[in-house]
Amino acid sequence: MSSYGTTRHQHSPAAHAFSAKDRVTDYHTTLFRRLIWDGTVPLEIRINPKHLPANSDRALESYFMQAPRVSYLPLILPEIRRFFTDLVFDEQSAKDIKDEDWWFETVDGTSLKWHWPIGLIYDNFTISQSVKTPHSNLSSMVAPLRLMLHLASPPTEKLLLNHSPEACKQSFMGQLKEADFIRWGNTKRITGLRQNEQDGLWEGIKEHNFDDYWRVASKVTPTSGSHRPQSPGPPPSSASMHTRPPSAEPSGTSDREGAYNVRSVPVRLYLPDGPVLQGLVPPLLEDGSPYTLATYLSAHVPLLFPARPPAPPPSRTNPNPQPPAAPEPAYALVQGVVTPLDSEMAWLGACMAGADGWVNVCVGIINN
């Protein structure tokens, strides 16, 4: 069983000249970003028996590992190869097998794209199973994602990219630039980074180093802001894993850089075995109220997320009426979490986006 370790951080003693409200906002933003970063998914990897060399040890047919949600399949290939080279392949076969011929499928025959984050691959498979498995519930589907590793004949037209880390890096940077443009209407924040800073973003992903990644990402990612000021403060002595790197502190950051002031939130909507939907998602409605996940889903998939009926008028016996209960045929997954529908899209964009800047909303079906 393989496990990726998490980085540890020393608490920064630096005092910051921003308000207590800003400190609370920063604490919670960093907490959620850290939780997303440390998230992992279980994988079970088997080699297609037809592709196993004749002298392979077939008793060790599976490799189990915990892979970071923010990582990519090309980045975990070296570890997978080491296992199979050391314990399964014979020496000559290990030399003859070419990495460029490797590719992955799920157990239901879906080819996996090299440029999708591993967490998105896991969530997309989860929602696809919600349709295929009668009376399924999310807790019963929390299990290793079983992948079939093929050693020959990659379907290049489905994979889109080759498996090299460099190709994956270029795709990752392209996603960052697209997310930057959707937020601000330009890509100045990304293109304005020095080359070593741009490289540092990818190195942070490769090495799974939270501080290295956010030291640069904080320059292009909006702060969560504080649309609703009522929020509990951090505990008197917060754990070091929840502190933000000093270079990522928002000291002096103007509200213009806040999540509620972007032009649009970078969001993609994934449906079970369906298309990927993408559109403009403003942080606020015309009346100034937050644009919520419920509003977004009701607009794009109203049959799965119908608008809630209004609450009845107050009465003497019921001074604070609630809207009547409505059927819930579907649920929304963001970073593997069933997300409340009243979540604000601006907040999701600042705290729950992937390392590439995108909020990936995966819709699963509730089978009762």
GROMACS .gro file of C-alpha atoms in nm:
model
  368
    1MET     CA    1   0.000   0.000   0.000
    2SER     CA    2   0.147   0.329  -0.106
    3SER     CA    3   0.071   0.658   0.061
    4TYR     CA    4   0.175   1.012  -0.024
    5GLY     CA    5   0.299   1.205   0.276
    6THR     CA    6   0.187   1.558   0.348
    7THR     CA    7   0.418   1.848   0.406
    8ARG     CA    8   0.449   2.000   0.752
    9HIS     CA    9   0.479   2.367   0.818
   10GLN     CA   10   0.607   2.589   1.095
   11HIS     CA   11   0.365   2.843   1.235
   12SER     CA   12   0.454   3.188   1.107
   13PRO     CA   13   0.519   3.433   1.394
   14ALA     CA   14   0.479   3.735   1.168
   15ALA     CA   15   0.219   3.990   1.275
   16HIS     CA   16  -0.012   4.114   1.004
   17ALA     CA   17  -0.165   4.458   0.977
   18PHE     CA   18  -0.510   4.357   0.861
   19SER     CA   19  -0.836   4.338   1.053
   20ALA     CA   20  -0.960   4.054   1.270
   21LYS     CA   21  -1.227   3.985   1.009
   22ASP     CA   22  -0.958   3.945   0.744
   23ARG     CA   23  -0.765   3.708   0.970
   24VAL     CA   24  -1.077   3.495   1.022
   25THR     CA   25  -1.146   3.492   0.648
   26ASP     CA   26  -0.784   3.398   0.574
   27TYR     CA   27  -0.790   3.121   0.834
   28HIS     CA   28  -1.099   2.958   0.687
   29THR     CA   29  -0.984   3.001   0.327
   30THR     CA   30  -0.652   2.835   0.405
   31LEU     CA   31  -0.819   2.560   0.606
   32PHE     CA   32  -1.038   2.454   0.314
   33ARG     CA   33  -0.757   2.488   0.062
   34ARG     CA   34  -0.540   2.270   0.282
   35LEU     CA   35  -0.810   2.007   0.319
   36ILE     CA   36  -0.857   1.995  -0.058
   37TRP     CA   37  -0.481   1.970  -0.110
   38ASP     CA   38  -0.442   1.685   0.136
   39GLY     CA   39  -0.735   1.491  -0.009
   40THR     CA   40  -0.649   1.154  -0.162
   41VAL     CA   41  -0.837   0.883  -0.348
   42PRO     CA   42  -0.780   0.507  -0.329
   43LEU     CA   43  -0.673   0.335  -0.649
   44GLU     CA   44  -0.643  -0.034  -0.736
   45ILE     CA   45  -0.431  -0.087  -1.047
   46ARG     CA   46  -0.425  -0.414  -1.239
   47ILE     CA   47  -0.244  -0.496  -1.560
   48ASN     CA   48  -0.448  -0.631  -1.848
   49PRO     CA   49  -0.373  -1.007  -1.831
   50LYS     CA   50  -0.339  -1.016  -2.210
   51HIS     CA   51  -0.049  -0.771  -2.187
   52LEU     CA   52   0.143  -0.940  -1.907
   53PRO     CA   53   0.476  -1.085  -2.024
   54ALA     CA   54   0.496  -1.463  -2.011
   55ASN     CA   55   0.739  -1.481  -1.719
   56SER     CA   56   0.554  -1.233  -1.496
   57ASP     CA   57   0.457  -1.312  -1.137
   58ARG     CA   58   0.079  -1.328  -1.166
   59ALA     CA   59   0.036  -1.370  -0.790
   60LEU     CA   60   0.091  -0.994  -0.749
   61GLU     CA   61  -0.164  -0.870  -0.995
   62SER     CA   62  -0.283  -0.556  -0.814
   63TYR     CA   63  -0.118  -0.245  -0.679
   64PHE     CA   64  -0.302  -0.029  -0.424
   65MET     CA   65  -0.216   0.332  -0.360
   66GLN     CA   66  -0.354   0.659  -0.223
   67ALA     CA   67  -0.313   0.925  -0.490
   68PRO     CA   68  -0.349   1.300  -0.427
   69ARG     CA   69  -0.667   1.450  -0.568
   70VAL     CA   70  -0.472   1.738  -0.721
   71SER     CA   71  -0.222   1.513  -0.898
   72TYR     CA   72  -0.236   1.356  -1.244
   73LEU     CA   73  -0.191   1.005  -1.381
   74PRO     CA   74   0.142   1.082  -1.556
   75LEU     CA   75   0.286   1.188  -1.220
   76ILE     CA   76   0.211   0.856  -1.049
   77LEU     CA   77   0.335   0.637  -1.336
   78PRO     CA   78   0.694   0.616  -1.201
   79GLU     CA   79   0.570   0.468  -0.873
   80ILE     CA   80   0.345   0.220  -1.054
   81ARG     CA   81   0.630   0.116  -1.284
   82ARG     CA   82   0.866   0.063  -0.989
   83PHE     CA   83   0.621  -0.175  -0.826
   84PHE     CA   84   0.557  -0.385  -1.136
   85THR     CA   85   0.922  -0.379  -1.242
   86ASP     CA   86   1.046  -0.491  -0.901
   87LEU     CA   87   0.782  -0.751  -0.823
   88VAL     CA   88   0.593  -0.859  -1.135
   89PHE     CA   89   0.791  -0.824  -1.459
   90ASP     CA   90   1.099  -1.031  -1.525
   91GLU     CA   91   1.417  -0.835  -1.597
   92GLN     CA   92   1.409  -0.862  -1.974
   93SER     CA   93   1.039  -0.780  -2.001
   94ALA     CA   94   1.085  -0.471  -1.785
   95LYS     CA   95   1.341  -0.342  -2.035
   96ASP     CA   96   1.121  -0.414  -2.336
   97ILE     CA   97   0.801  -0.252  -2.207
   98LYS     CA   98   0.767   0.108  -2.325
   99ASP     CA   99   0.598   0.366  -2.106
  100GLU     CA  100   0.455   0.549  -2.408
  101ASP     CA  101   0.234   0.247  -2.477
  102TRP     CA  102   0.070   0.258  -2.133
  103TRP     CA  103  -0.289   0.373  -2.079
  104PHE     CA  104  -0.568   0.327  -1.826
  105GLU     CA  105  -0.932   0.220  -1.836
  106THR     CA  106  -1.195   0.194  -1.566
  107VAL     CA  107  -1.357  -0.145  -1.511
  108ASP     CA  108  -1.648  -0.042  -1.733
  109GLY     CA  109  -1.417   0.031  -2.027
  110THR     CA  110  -1.387   0.411  -2.006
  111SER     CA  111  -1.046   0.536  -2.122
  112LEU     CA  112  -0.896   0.782  -1.874
  113LYS     CA  113  -0.764   1.115  -1.992
  114TRP     CA  114  -0.409   1.200  -1.888
  115HIS     CA  115  -0.488   1.569  -1.830
  116TRP     CA  116  -0.777   1.525  -1.585
  117PRO     CA  117  -0.691   1.561  -1.213
  118ILE     CA  118  -0.712   1.226  -1.034
  119GLY     CA  119  -0.979   1.358  -0.798
  120LEU     CA  120  -1.198   1.454  -1.094
  121ILE     CA  121  -1.149   1.108  -1.248
  122TYR     CA  122  -1.264   0.950  -0.920
  123ASP     CA  123  -1.568   1.180  -0.881
  124ASN     CA  124  -1.671   1.135  -1.244
  125PHE     CA  125  -1.660   0.758  -1.203
  126THR     CA  126  -1.863   0.788  -0.881
  127ILE     CA  127  -2.147   0.973  -1.051
  128SER     CA  128  -2.144   0.734  -1.346
  129GLN     CA  129  -2.195   0.446  -1.102
  130SER     CA  130  -2.487   0.630  -0.941
  131VAL     CA  131  -2.681   0.573  -1.263
  132LYS     CA  132  -2.574   0.212  -1.321
  133THR     CA  133  -2.614   0.078  -0.967
  134PRO     CA  134  -2.975   0.040  -0.847
  135HIS     CA  135  -3.048   0.171  -0.496
  136SER     CA  136  -2.695   0.304  -0.471
  137ASN     CA  137  -2.589   0.558  -0.213
  138LEU     CA  138  -2.272   0.758  -0.194
  139SER     CA  139  -2.131   0.587   0.115
  140SER     CA  140  -2.150   0.246  -0.053
  141MET     CA  141  -1.943   0.377  -0.344
  142VAL     CA  142  -1.648   0.495  -0.136
  143ALA     CA  143  -1.410   0.224  -0.249
  144PRO     CA  144  -1.088   0.198  -0.447
  145LEU     CA  145  -1.125   0.303  -0.808
  146ARG     CA  146  -1.027  -0.008  -1.002
  147LEU     CA  147  -0.814   0.076  -1.304
  148MET     CA  148  -0.699  -0.154  -1.579
  149LEU     CA  149  -0.347  -0.074  -1.698
  150HIS     CA  150  -0.285  -0.159  -2.062
  151LEU     CA  151   0.070  -0.195  -2.189
  152ALA     CA  152  -0.001  -0.169  -2.562
  153SER     CA  153  -0.219  -0.008  -2.832
  154PRO     CA  154  -0.317   0.322  -2.667
  155PRO     CA  155  -0.631   0.484  -2.820
  156THR     CA  156  -0.466   0.820  -2.887
  157GLU     CA  157  -0.785   0.973  -3.028
  158LYS     CA  158  -0.956   0.926  -2.688
  159LEU     CA  159  -0.661   1.012  -2.463
  160LEU     CA  160  -0.606   1.350  -2.640
  161LEU     CA  161  -0.257   1.391  -2.489
  162ASN     CA  162   0.042   1.164  -2.455
  163HIS     CA  163   0.138   1.045  -2.109
  164SER     CA  164   0.448   1.262  -2.060
  165PRO     CA  165   0.462   1.496  -1.758
  166GLU     CA  166   0.562   1.779  -1.993
  167ALA     CA  167   0.244   1.740  -2.200
  168CYS     CA  168   0.043   1.729  -1.878
  169LYS     CA  169   0.218   2.044  -1.755
  170GLN     CA  170   0.130   2.232  -2.074
  171SER     CA  171  -0.233   2.128  -2.038
  172PHE     CA  172  -0.231   2.233  -1.671
  173MET     CA  173  -0.092   2.578  -1.754
  174GLY     CA  174  -0.351   2.614  -2.029
  175GLN     CA  175  -0.629   2.541  -1.779
  176LEU     CA  176  -0.486   2.799  -1.538
  177LYS     CA  177  -0.482   3.063  -1.811
  178GLU     CA  178  -0.837   2.985  -1.917
  179ALA     CA  179  -0.956   3.008  -1.556
  180ASP     CA  180  -0.770   3.338  -1.518
  181PHE     CA  181  -0.941   3.480  -1.827
  182ILE     CA  182  -1.286   3.373  -1.709
  183ARG     CA  183  -1.231   3.538  -1.370
  184TRP     CA  184  -1.085   3.870  -1.481
  185GLY     CA  185  -1.137   3.902  -1.856
  186ASN     CA  186  -0.762   3.874  -1.921
  187THR     CA  187  -0.468   3.649  -1.840
  188LYS     CA  188  -0.239   3.917  -1.701
  189ARG     CA  189  -0.205   3.752  -1.362
  190ILE     CA  190  -0.075   3.426  -1.510
  191THR     CA  191   0.131   3.570  -1.793
  192GLY     CA  192   0.273   3.831  -1.556
  193LEU     CA  193   0.438   3.561  -1.345
  194ARG     CA  194   0.809   3.506  -1.394
  195GLN     CA  195   0.899   3.182  -1.568
  196ASN     CA  196   1.038   3.031  -1.248
  197GLU     CA  197   0.707   3.113  -1.075
  198GLN     CA  198   0.507   2.943  -1.347
  199ASP     CA  199   0.735   2.642  -1.322
  200GLY     CA  200   0.694   2.656  -0.944
  201LEU     CA  201   0.320   2.598  -0.975
  202TRP     CA  202   0.378   2.271  -1.158
  203GLU     CA  203   0.662   2.170  -0.927
  204GLY     CA  204   0.429   2.217  -0.633
  205ILE     CA  205   0.187   1.972  -0.796
  206LYS     CA  206   0.462   1.723  -0.884
  207GLU     CA  207   0.612   1.727  -0.536
  208HIS     CA  208   0.274   1.762  -0.365
  209ASN     CA  209   0.399   2.062  -0.170
  210PHE     CA  210   0.125   2.293  -0.045
  211ASP     CA  211   0.352   2.584   0.043
  212ASP     CA  212   0.541   2.583  -0.287
  213TYR     CA  213   0.221   2.578  -0.488
  214TRP     CA  214   0.030   2.843  -0.292
  215ARG     CA  215   0.331   3.072  -0.267
  216VAL     CA  216   0.266   3.143  -0.636
  217ALA     CA  217  -0.102   3.049  -0.672
  218SER     CA  218  -0.203   3.312  -0.414
  219LYS     CA  219  -0.096   3.577  -0.666
  220VAL     CA  220  -0.356   3.466  -0.920
  221THR     CA  221  -0.636   3.317  -0.708
  222PRO     CA  222  -0.901   3.550  -0.560
  223THR     CA  223  -0.933   3.580  -0.185
  224SER     CA  224  -1.254   3.439  -0.042
  225GLY     CA  225  -1.367   3.778   0.086
  226SER     CA  226  -1.630   3.809   0.354
  227HIS     CA  227  -1.971   3.854   0.197
  228ARG     CA  228  -2.128   3.751   0.527
  229PRO     CA  229  -1.928   3.894   0.816
  230GLN     CA  230  -2.075   3.664   1.081
  231SER     CA  231  -1.818   3.390   1.108
  232PRO     CA  232  -1.653   3.219   1.406
  233GLY     CA  233  -1.289   3.295   1.462
  234PRO     CA  234  -1.003   3.049   1.459
  235PRO     CA  235  -0.914   2.870   1.780
  236PRO     CA  236  -0.657   3.043   2.005
  237SER     CA  237  -0.380   2.810   1.893
  238SER     CA  238  -0.453   2.685   1.545
  239ALA     CA  239  -0.264   2.383   1.417
  240SER     CA  240   0.033   2.449   1.195
  241MET     CA  241  -0.118   2.258   0.906
  242HIS     CA  242  -0.388   2.525   0.883
  243THR     CA  243  -0.159   2.824   0.856
  244ARG     CA  244  -0.112   2.994   0.526
  245PRO     CA  245   0.235   3.039   0.381
  246PRO     CA  246   0.362   3.389   0.469
  247SER     CA  247   0.389   3.480   0.100
  248ALA     CA  248   0.021   3.398   0.057
  249GLU     CA  249  -0.108   3.635   0.322
  250PRO     CA  250  -0.354   3.894   0.192
  251SER     CA  251  -0.201   4.189   0.373
  252GLY     CA  252  -0.295   4.497   0.181
  253THR     CA  253  -0.503   4.302  -0.072
  254SER     CA  254  -0.786   4.517  -0.203
  255ASP     CA  255  -1.145   4.402  -0.232
  256ARG     CA  256  -1.102   4.414  -0.609
  257GLU     CA  257  -0.909   4.088  -0.582
  258GLY     CA  258  -1.189   3.920  -0.386
  259ALA     CA  259  -1.395   3.626  -0.505
  260TYR     CA  260  -1.716   3.834  -0.511
  261ASN     CA  261  -1.562   4.084  -0.753
  262VAL     CA  262  -1.452   3.850  -1.030
  263ARG     CA  263  -1.634   3.869  -1.363
  264SER     CA  264  -1.721   3.501  -1.353
  265VAL     CA  265  -1.633   3.186  -1.156
  266PRO     CA  266  -1.456   2.911  -1.357
  267VAL     CA  267  -1.699   2.620  -1.329
  268ARG     CA  268  -1.754   2.299  -1.524
  269LEU     CA  269  -2.053   2.073  -1.476
  270TYR     CA  270  -2.014   1.696  -1.523
  271LEU     CA  271  -2.317   1.474  -1.575
  272PRO     CA  272  -2.320   1.092  -1.555
  273ASP     CA  273  -2.200   0.960  -1.890
  274GLY     CA  274  -2.298   1.293  -2.042
  275PRO     CA  275  -2.145   1.612  -2.177
  276VAL     CA  276  -1.935   1.859  -1.982
  277LEU     CA  277  -2.119   2.190  -1.952
  278GLN     CA  278  -1.948   2.524  -1.914
  279GLY     CA  279  -2.092   2.873  -1.898
  280LEU     CA  280  -2.055   3.209  -1.731
  281VAL     CA  281  -2.123   3.201  -1.356
  282PRO     CA  282  -2.137   3.546  -1.196
  283PRO     CA  283  -2.051   3.568  -0.826
  284LEU     CA  284  -2.359   3.781  -0.752
  285LEU     CA  285  -2.712   3.806  -0.883
  286GLU     CA  286  -2.849   4.132  -1.020
  287ASP     CA  287  -2.997   4.219  -0.679
  288GLY     CA  288  -2.654   4.179  -0.519
  289SER     CA  289  -2.728   3.850  -0.343
  290PRO     CA  290  -2.479   3.564  -0.381
  291TYR     CA  291  -2.513   3.331  -0.678
  292THR     CA  292  -2.554   2.992  -0.514
  293LEU     CA  293  -2.499   2.636  -0.626
  294ALA     CA  294  -2.877   2.583  -0.619
  295THR     CA  295  -2.929   2.872  -0.861
  296TYR     CA  296  -2.655   2.740  -1.089
  297LEU     CA  297  -2.788   2.383  -1.098
  298SER     CA  298  -3.152   2.487  -1.134
  299ALA     CA  299  -3.054   2.694  -1.437
  300HIS     CA  300  -2.852   2.420  -1.608
  301VAL     CA  301  -3.024   2.094  -1.505
  302PRO     CA  302  -3.371   2.197  -1.377
  303LEU     CA  303  -3.513   1.845  -1.395
  304LEU     CA  304  -3.250   1.722  -1.148
  305PHE     CA  305  -3.249   2.035  -0.932
  306PRO     CA  306  -3.594   2.195  -0.957
  307ALA     CA  307  -3.636   2.537  -0.804
  308ARG     CA  308  -3.769   2.514  -0.451
  309PRO     CA  309  -4.127   2.638  -0.405
  310PRO     CA  310  -4.156   2.956  -0.199
  311ALA     CA  311  -4.235   2.945   0.169
  312PRO     CA  312  -4.598   3.008   0.269
  313PRO     CA  313  -4.680   3.345   0.425
  314PRO     CA  314  -4.615   3.374   0.799
  315SER     CA  315  -4.899   3.315   1.036
  316ARG     CA  316  -4.963   3.338   1.407
  317THR     CA  317  -4.899   2.967   1.450
  318ASN     CA  318  -4.601   2.964   1.211
  319PRO     CA  319  -4.424   3.300   1.220
  320ASN     CA  320  -4.115   3.165   1.038
  321PRO     CA  321  -4.241   2.931   0.768
  322GLN     CA  322  -4.002   2.721   0.566
  323PRO     CA  323  -4.039   2.618   0.203
  324PRO     CA  324  -4.212   2.283   0.164
  325ALA     CA  325  -3.992   1.981   0.122
  326ALA     CA  326  -3.904   1.905  -0.238
  327PRO     CA  327  -3.782   1.576  -0.391
  328GLU     CA  328  -3.407   1.546  -0.432
  329PRO     CA  329  -3.335   1.332  -0.737
  330ALA     CA  330  -2.966   1.427  -0.753
  331TYR     CA  331  -2.669   1.553  -0.554
  332ALA     CA  332  -2.364   1.764  -0.633
  333LEU     CA  333  -2.006   1.653  -0.564
  334VAL     CA  334  -1.726   1.909  -0.541
  335GLN     CA  335  -1.384   1.766  -0.452
  336GLY     CA  336  -1.551   1.445  -0.337
  337VAL     CA  337  -1.779   1.630  -0.095
  338VAL     CA  338  -2.158   1.633  -0.123
  339THR     CA  339  -2.196   2.008  -0.136
  340PRO     CA  340  -2.488   2.201   0.021
  341LEU     CA  341  -2.695   2.372  -0.246
  342ASP     CA  342  -2.685   2.704  -0.062
  343SER     CA  343  -2.306   2.718  -0.108
  344GLU     CA  344  -2.202   3.040  -0.278
  345MET     CA  345  -2.029   2.997  -0.612
  346ALA     CA  346  -1.779   3.274  -0.537
  347TRP     CA  347  -1.675   3.097  -0.218
  348LEU     CA  348  -1.646   2.764  -0.400
  349GLY     CA  349  -1.422   2.933  -0.657
  350ALA     CA  350  -1.188   3.065  -0.388
  351CYS     CA  351  -1.181   2.765  -0.154
  352MET     CA  352  -1.288   2.448  -0.338
  353ALA     CA  353  -1.139   2.491  -0.684
  354GLY     CA  354  -0.882   2.246  -0.810
  355ALA     CA  355  -0.516   2.336  -0.848
  356ASP     CA  356  -0.592   2.431  -1.210
  357GLY     CA  357  -0.837   2.697  -1.090
  358TRP     CA  358  -1.159   2.520  -1.189
  359VAL     CA  359  -1.458   2.426  -0.975
  360ASN     CA  360  -1.564   2.082  -1.103
  361VAL     CA  361  -1.924   2.008  -1.008
  362CYS     CA  362  -2.013   1.641  -1.060
  363VAL     CA  363  -2.383   1.552  -1.050
  364GLY     CA  364  -2.486   1.210  -0.923
  365ILE     CA  365  -2.830   1.050  -0.924
  366ILE     CA  366  -3.011   0.943  -0.606
  367ASN     CA  367  -3.170   0.600  -0.658
  368ASN     CA  368  -3.428   0.536  -0.388
   0.00000   0.00000   0.00000
